[in-house]
Amino acid sequence: MISDRVKKGPDKTPHRSLFKAMGYTDEELARPLIGVVNAQNEIIPGHVHLDNIAKAVKAGILAAGGTPIEVPAIGVCDGIAMGHIGMHYSLPTRELIADSVECQAMAHGFDGLVLIPNCDKIVPGMLMAAARLNIPAIVCSGGPMLAGTMGCEKLSLSKTFEAVGAYEAGLISREKLKEYEDKSCPSCGSCSGMYTANSMNCLSEVIGMALPGNGTIPAVYGDRIGLAKHAGMQIMKLVEKDIKPRDIMNEKAFKNALTMDMALGCSTNSMLHLPAIAHEAGVEINLDIANEISSKTPNLCHLAPAGPNYIEELNLVGGIPAVMAEINKLGLLELDNPTVTLKTVGENIEGIEGADGTVIRKVDNPYSPTGGIAVLRGNIAKDGCVVKRSAVAPEMLKHSGPARVFTSEEDAIAAIFGGKIVKGDVVVITYEGPKGGPGMREMLSPTSALAGMKLDKDVALITDGRFSGASRGASIGHVSPEAAAGGNIGLVQEGDIIDIDINAGNINVQVSDEELEERRKAWVIPEPKIRTGYLSRYAKLVSSADKGAVLN
């Protein structure tokens, strides 16, 4: 056992004495030591209840003959961090989480890991650590929040952000805005739509690193506690059979993940996280591979914010296994790949009926014949950019308009709320990429402002930053190379005409290559926005968005 290095033999007498200082017995030390990495805290709604998930996991480990040892992990609530300096820290925490899990596991000799995340960067950070460490591991997330209700209308966090735009535009009263505040987020759990957290929790199932139900069973259901107990039991089987993350997270697993990403209409942030996880597993994923898979994968789900359904409803009609069974009618999944169930992908979905025809459309009646995420290229984004096509109004799939250029999210929001953005405009926000941000901020506030002011069907937004999974509209992010790395997006000027054709995969500014080169001669690299602390180090090491914003 790996843990023998901290507990076996005469030379480990001091080590055992330290275990006994905490109350561990000889009997407990004779069993496999299982690290239970718990990201519980009191600042993230998706994590506030993870102490109960951890208790259930530990009960499962004990029942199956292991010794659970709980250790912590950090997390940032993207919603609370949104729209201020805090959002600079969100994506960079992914690397801190991966590093800290590695440190805990290696320093203490754990034989296996149960990883308990729930929200945006915590899920991919833990999966990155699992791939890097390559010791038996399983993911057990905390589950989605229930949708809120206001009368007959279902609500979520994105509706609350959009309500701010509606209020600023004079479309709703202060009292109505307060009602959104009070009723949008009614329970603990990851926010209720197909935002980044739920995207990654669902894709953890698809990759094979979590048990079926991980992505969709609501946080407040008893079944979620049962799932956690089963995860605790299952890690003991994985340790016994020495099934490691890289046995599961191979090229086939990531192809399945990209296929289901397109079928579900996941957050564009998955195009940052899947390549980063794959990188740790020694597998290459790039935007070309994603685009190829998107071109042949129909979009079957329009979950909030793209449509009226929420994760709890996806759960009711069979969850991720049902979507997988339906998409596999086209033969698009790698069925022979192993999973933490100790069954293959094909065995996991055997006998499952597939689509209900409403929450999950059938493959012969998709929302679109191509995937929910589109990759665009052109003279603005030579290395690519991404858009959640499934959340774009049909009339905005092709758009031309004048650029309204801003060098920060704050300046763009001020212009939107100030009534300076009009129908037909293309808002361009630069210097918000991984280096330029630094930290590649999510921009739910400007996209929600546009949606709340009823401009999401008339105005596009382009940035080298990124968008929340809760964003909708022609919100095009991850532009690579970013402005701070000399990308052409930094050369776009006020009034330039930008042409967008999402279905064709094109994005260009109507400026000649010669003119862009002339502008480049006058271009000056701006001073870093943040010069001290972790973000200063992060900016020096981080790669571009098309590479997953991993650290070099």
Coordinates of C-alpha atoms in Angstrom, one line a residue:
M1 CA 0.0 0.0 0.0
I2 CA 1.1 3.6 -0.7
S3 CA 0.4 4.4 3.0
D4 CA 3.1 1.9 4.1
R5 CA 5.6 4.7 3.6
V6 CA 4.0 6.6 6.6
K7 CA 3.0 3.7 8.8
K8 CA 4.9 0.5 8.3
G9 CA 8.1 -0.8 10.0
P10 CA 10.2 0.2 13.1
D11 CA 11.5 3.3 11.4
K12 CA 7.9 4.6 11.1
T13 CA 7.4 4.5 14.9
P14 CA 7.5 8.4 15.1
H15 CA 5.0 8.6 12.3
R16 CA 2.5 6.2 14.0
S17 CA 2.9 8.2 17.2
L18 CA 1.6 11.3 15.4
F19 CA -1.3 9.3 14.1
K20 CA -2.1 8.2 17.6
A21 CA -1.9 11.8 18.8
M22 CA -5.1 12.2 16.7
G23 CA -6.7 9.1 18.1
Y24 CA -6.1 6.6 15.3
T25 CA -5.8 3.0 16.4
D26 CA -3.6 0.2 15.3
E27 CA -6.6 -1.3 13.6
E28 CA -7.3 1.8 11.6
L29 CA -3.7 2.2 10.6
A30 CA -3.7 -1.4 9.3
R31 CA -6.3 -0.5 6.7
P32 CA -5.9 1.6 3.5
L33 CA -5.8 5.3 4.3
I34 CA -8.2 7.2 2.1
G35 CA -7.9 11.0 1.7
V36 CA -11.3 12.6 1.7
V37 CA -10.6 16.0 0.1
N38 CA -13.5 18.2 1.3
A39 CA -14.0 21.7 -0.2
Q40 CA -16.7 22.6 2.3
N41 CA -16.8 26.3 3.4
E42 CA -19.3 28.9 4.4
I43 CA -18.9 31.3 1.4
I44 CA -20.1 29.1 -1.5
P45 CA -23.7 28.0 -1.6
G46 CA -22.6 24.9 -3.5
H47 CA -20.2 24.0 -0.7
V48 CA -21.9 25.0 2.5
H49 CA -23.4 21.5 2.9
L50 CA -20.3 19.4 1.9
D51 CA -19.7 18.5 5.5
N52 CA -22.8 16.2 5.2
I53 CA -21.5 14.8 1.9
A54 CA -18.1 14.1 3.6
K55 CA -19.7 12.3 6.5
A56 CA -21.6 10.1 4.1
V57 CA -18.4 9.4 2.1
K58 CA -16.5 8.5 5.3
A59 CA -19.4 6.2 6.4
G60 CA -19.0 4.4 3.0
I61 CA -15.3 4.1 3.4
L62 CA -15.6 2.7 6.9
A63 CA -18.3 0.2 5.8
A64 CA -16.0 -1.1 3.0
G65 CA -13.0 -1.5 5.3
G66 CA -11.0 1.7 4.8
T67 CA -9.8 4.5 7.1
P68 CA -11.1 7.9 5.9
I69 CA -8.9 10.9 6.6
E70 CA -10.5 14.3 5.8
V71 CA -8.4 17.2 4.5
P72 CA -9.5 20.6 3.1
A73 CA -9.5 22.3 -0.2
I74 CA -10.2 26.0 -1.0
G75 CA -12.8 27.4 -3.3
V76 CA -14.1 30.7 -4.7
C77 CA -17.8 31.5 -5.3
D78 CA -17.9 32.9 -8.8
G79 CA -21.2 34.6 -8.2
I80 CA -20.0 36.5 -5.2
A81 CA -16.6 37.2 -6.8
M82 CA -18.3 38.5 -10.0
G83 CA -17.8 42.0 -11.2
H84 CA -15.0 43.2 -8.9
I85 CA -11.4 42.4 -8.2
G86 CA -12.4 39.0 -6.7
M87 CA -13.1 37.5 -10.1
H88 CA -9.4 37.9 -11.0
Y89 CA -8.8 35.1 -8.5
S90 CA -11.4 32.6 -9.6
L91 CA -9.7 30.8 -12.5
P92 CA -6.2 30.9 -10.8
T93 CA -7.6 29.0 -7.9
R94 CA -7.9 25.9 -10.2
E95 CA -4.1 25.6 -10.1
L96 CA -3.9 26.1 -6.4
I97 CA -6.5 23.4 -5.8
A98 CA -4.7 20.9 -8.0
D99 CA -1.4 21.7 -6.3
S100 CA -2.8 21.5 -2.8
V101 CA -4.5 18.1 -3.4
E102 CA -1.1 16.9 -4.8
C103 CA 0.7 18.2 -1.7
Q104 CA -1.8 16.5 0.7
A105 CA -1.8 13.2 -1.0
M106 CA 2.0 12.9 -1.5
A107 CA 2.9 14.2 1.9
H108 CA 0.6 11.9 3.8
G109 CA 0.8 8.7 1.7
F110 CA -2.9 8.2 0.9
D111 CA -3.8 5.0 -0.8
G112 CA -6.8 6.6 -2.6
L113 CA -8.8 9.8 -2.8
V114 CA -12.5 10.7 -2.7
L115 CA -12.7 14.2 -4.1
I116 CA -15.6 16.3 -2.9
P117 CA -16.0 19.5 -5.0
N118 CA -19.1 21.2 -6.4
C119 CA -18.5 24.5 -8.0
D120 CA -16.7 26.1 -10.9
K121 CA -12.9 25.7 -10.6
I122 CA -13.0 23.2 -7.7
V123 CA -14.2 20.3 -9.9
P124 CA -11.6 20.7 -12.7
G125 CA -8.9 21.5 -10.1
M126 CA -9.5 18.2 -8.3
L127 CA -9.7 16.2 -11.6
M128 CA -6.4 17.8 -12.6
A129 CA -4.9 16.6 -9.3
A130 CA -6.3 13.1 -9.8
A131 CA -4.8 12.8 -13.3
R132 CA -1.5 14.2 -12.1
L133 CA -1.2 12.0 -9.0
N134 CA -2.6 8.9 -10.7
I135 CA -3.6 7.1 -7.5
P136 CA -7.1 5.5 -7.2
A137 CA -9.6 8.3 -7.0
I138 CA -13.3 9.1 -7.4
V139 CA -15.2 12.4 -7.6
C140 CA -18.3 12.9 -5.4
S141 CA -19.8 16.3 -6.0
G142 CA -22.4 18.1 -3.8
G143 CA -25.2 18.3 -6.3
P144 CA -27.2 21.1 -8.0
M145 CA -29.3 23.7 -6.3
L146 CA -33.1 23.6 -6.9
A147 CA -34.5 26.2 -9.2
G148 CA -36.2 29.2 -7.6
T149 CA -39.8 30.1 -8.3
M150 CA -41.7 33.5 -8.5
G151 CA -45.3 32.8 -9.2
C152 CA -45.3 30.4 -12.2
E153 CA -41.8 31.5 -13.3
K154 CA -38.7 29.4 -12.5
L155 CA -35.7 31.3 -11.5
S156 CA -31.9 30.9 -11.2
L157 CA -28.9 33.1 -10.6
S158 CA -28.7 34.2 -14.2
K159 CA -32.3 35.6 -13.9
T160 CA -31.1 37.7 -11.0
F161 CA -28.2 39.1 -12.9
E162 CA -30.5 39.9 -15.8
A163 CA -33.0 41.5 -13.4
V164 CA -30.3 44.1 -12.6
G165 CA -30.1 45.1 -16.3
A166 CA -33.9 45.2 -16.4
Y167 CA -34.0 47.5 -13.4
E168 CA -31.3 49.8 -14.8
A169 CA -33.3 50.1 -18.0
G170 CA -36.4 51.0 -16.0
L171 CA -38.2 47.8 -17.0
I172 CA -38.8 46.5 -13.5
S173 CA -39.3 48.2 -10.1
R174 CA -36.9 48.1 -7.1
E175 CA -39.5 45.9 -5.4
K176 CA -39.5 43.4 -8.2
L177 CA -35.7 43.3 -8.2
K178 CA -35.8 42.5 -4.5
E179 CA -38.2 39.6 -5.2
Y180 CA -35.6 38.2 -7.6
E181 CA -33.0 38.5 -5.0
D182 CA -35.1 36.7 -2.4
K183 CA -36.4 33.8 -4.6
S184 CA -33.7 32.9 -7.2
C185 CA -31.5 30.7 -5.1
P186 CA -33.7 28.6 -2.7
S187 CA -31.3 25.9 -1.5
C188 CA -27.7 24.9 -1.2
G189 CA -26.0 23.4 -4.2
S190 CA -24.3 24.4 -7.4
C191 CA -26.5 27.1 -9.2
S192 CA -29.4 25.4 -10.9
G193 CA -28.7 25.8 -14.7
M194 CA -26.2 24.3 -17.0
Y195 CA -23.6 26.7 -15.8
T196 CA -19.9 25.8 -15.4
A197 CA -20.2 23.9 -12.1
N198 CA -23.0 21.7 -13.3
S199 CA -21.3 21.3 -16.7
M200 CA -18.2 19.9 -15.0
N201 CA -20.1 17.8 -12.5
C202 CA -22.0 16.2 -15.4
L203 CA -18.8 15.8 -17.5
S204 CA -17.2 14.1 -14.5
E205 CA -19.7 11.3 -15.0
V206 CA -19.1 11.2 -18.7
I207 CA -15.3 11.0 -18.3
G208 CA -15.9 8.1 -16.0
M209 CA -14.5 9.6 -12.7
A210 CA -17.9 9.9 -10.9
L211 CA -20.8 7.6 -10.3
P212 CA -24.0 8.0 -12.4
G213 CA -26.2 10.7 -10.9
N214 CA -23.2 12.8 -9.8
G215 CA -24.1 15.7 -12.1
T216 CA -27.8 15.8 -11.6
I217 CA -29.1 14.5 -8.3
P218 CA -30.1 17.7 -6.4
A219 CA -28.1 18.7 -3.3
V220 CA -31.0 18.5 -1.0
Y221 CA -32.2 15.0 -2.0
G222 CA -31.6 12.0 0.2
D223 CA -30.3 10.2 -2.9
R224 CA -27.3 12.6 -2.9
I225 CA -26.3 11.3 0.5
G226 CA -26.8 7.7 -0.7
L227 CA -24.5 8.5 -3.7
A228 CA -21.8 9.8 -1.4
K229 CA -22.0 6.6 0.7
H230 CA -21.6 4.6 -2.5
A231 CA -18.7 6.7 -3.6
G232 CA -17.0 5.9 -0.3
M233 CA -17.6 2.2 -0.8
Q234 CA -16.4 2.4 -4.4
I235 CA -13.1 3.9 -3.7
M236 CA -12.2 0.8 -1.7
K237 CA -12.9 -1.4 -4.8
L238 CA -10.7 0.9 -6.9
V239 CA -7.9 0.7 -4.4
E240 CA -8.2 -3.1 -4.2
K241 CA -8.1 -3.5 -8.0
D242 CA -5.5 -0.6 -8.4
I243 CA -7.7 1.2 -10.9
K244 CA -6.0 4.6 -11.5
P245 CA -7.4 7.9 -13.0
R246 CA -5.2 7.6 -16.1
D247 CA -6.7 4.1 -16.8
I248 CA -10.0 5.9 -17.1
M249 CA -9.1 9.4 -18.3
N250 CA -7.6 8.5 -21.6
E251 CA -8.2 9.9 -25.2
K252 CA -11.5 8.0 -25.5
A253 CA -12.8 9.5 -22.2
F254 CA -12.1 13.0 -23.4
K255 CA -13.7 12.4 -26.8
N256 CA -16.8 11.2 -24.9
A257 CA -16.7 14.3 -22.7
L258 CA -16.5 16.6 -25.7
T259 CA -19.3 14.8 -27.5
M260 CA -21.6 15.1 -24.4
D261 CA -20.4 18.7 -23.9
M262 CA -21.9 19.5 -27.3
A263 CA -25.1 17.4 -26.8
L264 CA -25.8 19.0 -23.4
G265 CA -24.9 22.6 -24.4
C266 CA -22.4 23.0 -21.5
S267 CA -20.7 26.2 -20.4
T268 CA -17.9 27.5 -22.7
N269 CA -15.6 27.2 -19.6
S270 CA -15.5 23.5 -20.3
M271 CA -13.2 24.5 -23.2
L272 CA -10.8 25.7 -20.6
H273 CA -11.1 22.9 -18.2
L274 CA -11.3 19.8 -20.3
P275 CA -7.9 20.6 -22.1
A276 CA -6.4 21.4 -18.7
I277 CA -7.5 18.0 -17.2
A278 CA -6.4 16.2 -20.3
H279 CA -3.0 17.9 -20.2
E280 CA -2.4 16.4 -16.7
A281 CA -3.5 13.0 -18.0
G282 CA -1.0 13.2 -20.9
V283 CA -3.8 13.6 -23.5
E284 CA -4.0 16.5 -26.0
I285 CA -7.3 18.3 -26.6
N286 CA -7.4 21.4 -28.7
L287 CA -10.1 23.6 -30.3
D288 CA -9.8 21.8 -33.6
I289 CA -10.7 18.5 -32.0
A290 CA -13.6 20.2 -30.2
N291 CA -14.8 21.7 -33.5
E292 CA -14.6 18.4 -35.3
I293 CA -16.7 16.7 -32.6
S294 CA -19.2 19.6 -32.5
S295 CA -19.7 19.4 -36.3
K296 CA -21.2 15.9 -36.0
T297 CA -22.9 16.0 -32.6
P298 CA -26.5 17.3 -32.3
N299 CA -27.5 19.6 -29.5
L300 CA -30.2 17.8 -27.5
C301 CA -30.6 19.9 -24.4
H302 CA -31.5 23.6 -23.8
L303 CA -31.0 23.9 -20.1
A304 CA -31.0 27.3 -18.4
P305 CA -29.9 29.8 -19.5
A306 CA -30.4 28.5 -23.0
G307 CA -33.9 27.3 -22.3
P308 CA -36.6 26.8 -19.6
N309 CA -35.4 23.5 -18.0
Y310 CA -33.1 23.1 -15.1
I311 CA -30.8 20.4 -13.8
E312 CA -33.4 19.0 -11.5
E313 CA -35.6 18.3 -14.5
L314 CA -32.8 16.6 -16.4
N315 CA -32.4 14.4 -13.3
L316 CA -36.1 13.5 -13.4
V317 CA -35.9 12.2 -17.0
G318 CA -32.8 10.0 -16.5
G319 CA -29.9 12.5 -16.1
I320 CA -26.6 12.1 -17.9
P321 CA -27.0 8.3 -18.6
A322 CA -30.2 9.1 -20.6
V323 CA -28.5 11.7 -22.7
M324 CA -25.6 9.4 -23.3
A325 CA -27.9 6.6 -24.3
E326 CA -29.7 8.9 -26.8
I327 CA -26.6 10.3 -28.3
N328 CA -25.1 6.9 -28.7
K329 CA -27.9 6.0 -31.1
L330 CA -25.7 7.8 -33.6
G331 CA -22.7 5.7 -32.5
L332 CA -20.8 8.7 -31.2
L333 CA -19.5 7.4 -27.9
E334 CA -16.5 5.2 -27.1
L335 CA -18.4 2.4 -25.2
D336 CA -15.5 0.2 -24.2
N337 CA -13.8 2.7 -21.9
P338 CA -13.6 1.9 -18.2
T339 CA -15.2 4.0 -15.4
V340 CA -15.1 4.1 -11.6
T341 CA -18.2 1.9 -11.6
L342 CA -15.8 -0.9 -12.7
K343 CA -18.0 -1.2 -15.7
T344 CA -17.5 0.2 -19.2
V345 CA -19.3 3.2 -20.5
G346 CA -21.5 0.9 -22.6
E347 CA -22.3 -1.3 -19.6
N348 CA -23.3 1.8 -17.6
I349 CA -25.9 2.9 -20.1
E350 CA -27.1 -0.6 -21.2
G351 CA -30.9 -0.8 -21.1
I352 CA -31.4 2.9 -20.6
E353 CA -34.1 4.3 -22.8
G354 CA -32.7 7.7 -23.7
A355 CA -34.5 10.9 -24.5
D356 CA -37.9 11.8 -23.1
G357 CA -38.4 14.1 -26.1
T358 CA -38.8 17.3 -24.1
V359 CA -36.0 18.0 -21.6
I360 CA -33.8 15.7 -23.7
R361 CA -34.7 15.9 -27.4
K362 CA -34.4 12.8 -29.6
V363 CA -31.5 12.6 -32.1
D364 CA -33.9 12.9 -35.0
N365 CA -35.3 16.2 -33.6
P366 CA -32.4 18.1 -32.1
Y367 CA -32.2 21.8 -31.3
S368 CA -29.5 21.9 -33.9
P369 CA -27.6 19.3 -35.9
T370 CA -24.3 20.6 -34.5
G371 CA -23.1 21.0 -30.9
G372 CA -23.9 23.5 -28.3
I373 CA -20.4 25.1 -28.4
A374 CA -18.9 26.6 -31.5
V375 CA -15.3 27.5 -32.2
L376 CA -14.7 30.5 -34.4
R377 CA -11.5 31.7 -36.1
G378 CA -10.5 34.7 -38.1
N379 CA -8.2 37.7 -38.1
I380 CA -9.4 38.7 -34.6
A381 CA -8.9 35.2 -33.2
K382 CA -6.2 33.3 -35.2
D383 CA -5.9 30.6 -32.5
G384 CA -9.7 30.5 -32.0
C385 CA -12.4 31.6 -29.7
V386 CA -15.6 30.0 -28.3
V387 CA -19.3 30.7 -28.0
K388 CA -22.2 28.8 -26.5
R389 CA -24.1 28.5 -29.7
S390 CA -27.1 26.9 -28.0
A391 CA -27.7 30.1 -26.0
V392 CA -27.5 32.4 -29.0
A393 CA -30.8 33.7 -30.5
P394 CA -31.1 32.6 -34.2
E395 CA -31.0 36.1 -35.4
M396 CA -27.6 36.7 -33.8
L397 CA -25.9 33.6 -35.4
K398 CA -24.8 36.0 -38.1
H399 CA -24.1 39.6 -37.3
S400 CA -22.1 42.6 -38.5
G401 CA -21.7 45.8 -36.6
P402 CA -19.4 48.5 -35.3
A403 CA -16.9 47.7 -32.6
R404 CA -17.3 49.5 -29.3
V405 CA -13.9 48.9 -27.7
F406 CA -13.3 48.8 -23.9
T407 CA -10.1 47.8 -22.1
S408 CA -11.9 46.5 -19.0
E409 CA -15.1 44.9 -17.9
E410 CA -15.9 47.9 -15.7
D411 CA -15.8 50.3 -18.6
A412 CA -18.0 48.1 -20.7
I413 CA -20.6 47.8 -17.9
A414 CA -20.6 51.6 -17.4
A415 CA -21.3 52.1 -21.1
I416 CA -24.1 49.5 -21.2
F417 CA -25.9 50.9 -18.1
G418 CA -25.2 54.5 -19.4
G419 CA -27.2 53.7 -22.5
K420 CA -24.2 54.1 -24.8
I421 CA -24.6 50.7 -26.4
V422 CA -27.2 50.5 -29.1
K423 CA -28.7 47.8 -31.3
G424 CA -26.2 46.5 -33.8
D425 CA -23.1 47.2 -31.8
V426 CA -20.3 44.7 -31.1
V427 CA -18.9 45.3 -27.7
V428 CA -15.2 44.3 -27.6
I429 CA -13.5 43.9 -24.2
T430 CA -9.7 43.6 -24.3
Y431 CA -7.0 42.9 -21.7
E432 CA -9.1 40.5 -19.7
G433 CA -7.4 37.2 -20.8
P434 CA -5.3 34.9 -18.6
K435 CA -2.3 37.2 -18.6
G436 CA -4.0 40.5 -19.2
G437 CA -6.7 40.2 -16.6
P438 CA -4.8 38.6 -15.0
G439 CA -7.0 35.6 -14.3
M440 CA -9.4 35.7 -17.2
R441 CA -12.4 37.1 -15.4
E442 CA -15.9 35.7 -16.1
M443 CA -18.2 38.5 -17.4
L444 CA -21.7 37.6 -16.4
S445 CA -22.5 41.2 -15.5
P446 CA -22.2 42.7 -19.0
T447 CA -23.9 39.8 -20.7
S448 CA -26.7 39.9 -18.1
A449 CA -27.0 43.6 -18.4
L450 CA -27.5 43.3 -22.2
A451 CA -30.0 40.5 -21.7
G452 CA -31.9 42.4 -19.0
M453 CA -32.1 45.5 -21.2
K454 CA -33.5 43.3 -24.1
L455 CA -30.3 43.8 -26.2
D456 CA -29.1 40.2 -26.2
K457 CA -30.7 39.7 -29.7
D458 CA -29.2 42.8 -31.1
V459 CA -25.7 43.2 -29.6
A460 CA -22.7 40.9 -29.7
L461 CA -19.9 40.8 -27.1
I462 CA -16.4 39.7 -27.8
T463 CA -13.5 39.3 -25.3
D464 CA -10.2 37.6 -24.6
G465 CA -11.8 37.0 -21.1
R466 CA -14.4 34.4 -20.5
F467 CA -18.1 34.1 -19.7
S468 CA -20.1 32.5 -17.0
G469 CA -22.1 29.4 -18.0
A470 CA -25.0 31.6 -17.0
S471 CA -24.4 34.0 -19.8
R472 CA -26.6 33.9 -22.9
G473 CA -26.5 35.7 -26.2
A474 CA -23.7 36.2 -28.8
S475 CA -21.1 36.1 -26.0
I476 CA -17.8 35.2 -27.7
G477 CA -14.9 34.6 -25.4
H478 CA -11.5 33.0 -25.0
V479 CA -10.2 35.0 -28.0
S480 CA -6.6 33.7 -28.6
P481 CA -4.0 35.1 -28.7
E482 CA -5.2 37.6 -26.1
A483 CA -4.5 41.3 -26.3
A484 CA -1.8 41.2 -23.6
A485 CA 0.1 38.6 -25.7
G486 CA -0.1 40.7 -28.8
G487 CA -3.3 39.2 -30.2
N488 CA -5.1 41.2 -32.9
I489 CA -8.1 41.7 -30.7
G490 CA -5.9 44.4 -29.0
L491 CA -5.6 46.2 -32.4
V492 CA -9.4 46.6 -33.0
Q493 CA -10.4 50.3 -32.9
E494 CA -13.7 52.0 -32.1
G495 CA -16.0 51.9 -35.1
D496 CA -14.3 49.0 -37.0
I497 CA -16.8 46.7 -38.5
I498 CA -16.8 43.2 -37.2
D499 CA -18.3 40.3 -39.0
I500 CA -19.5 37.2 -37.0
D501 CA -20.8 34.0 -38.6
I502 CA -21.2 31.4 -35.8
N503 CA -22.4 28.6 -37.9
A504 CA -19.6 29.1 -40.4
G505 CA -17.1 29.4 -37.6
N506 CA -15.8 32.9 -38.7
I507 CA -15.0 36.1 -36.9
N508 CA -13.2 38.9 -38.6
V509 CA -12.7 42.7 -38.4
Q510 CA -12.9 44.5 -41.7
V511 CA -9.4 45.8 -41.6
S512 CA -6.6 44.7 -43.9
D513 CA -3.6 42.8 -42.7
E514 CA -1.4 45.7 -43.8
E515 CA -3.5 48.1 -41.6
L516 CA -3.3 45.7 -38.6
E517 CA 0.5 45.6 -39.0
E518 CA 0.6 49.4 -39.0
R519 CA -1.5 49.5 -35.9
R520 CA 0.8 47.0 -34.3
K521 CA 3.8 49.3 -34.8
A522 CA 2.1 51.9 -32.6
W523 CA 0.9 49.3 -30.0
V524 CA 2.4 49.5 -26.5
I525 CA 2.1 46.7 -24.0
P526 CA 0.2 48.1 -21.1
E527 CA 1.4 47.9 -17.5
P528 CA 0.1 44.8 -15.6
K529 CA -3.1 45.6 -13.7
I530 CA -1.9 43.6 -10.7
R531 CA 1.9 43.6 -9.9
T532 CA 2.1 41.7 -6.5
G533 CA 1.1 38.5 -4.9
Y534 CA -0.2 35.3 -6.4
L535 CA -1.8 36.9 -9.5
S536 CA 1.6 38.5 -10.5
R537 CA 3.2 35.1 -10.5
Y538 CA 0.2 33.5 -12.2
A539 CA 0.3 36.1 -15.1
K540 CA 4.0 35.2 -15.8
L541 CA 3.3 31.5 -16.0
V542 CA -0.1 31.1 -17.5
S543 CA -0.6 29.9 -21.1
S544 CA -3.3 31.1 -23.5
A545 CA -7.0 30.2 -23.4
D546 CA -6.8 27.8 -26.4
K547 CA -4.3 25.8 -24.4
G548 CA -6.6 25.6 -21.4
A549 CA -4.9 28.4 -19.5
V550 CA -2.6 25.9 -17.9
L551 CA 0.6 27.0 -16.2
N552 CA 3.8 26.7 -18.2

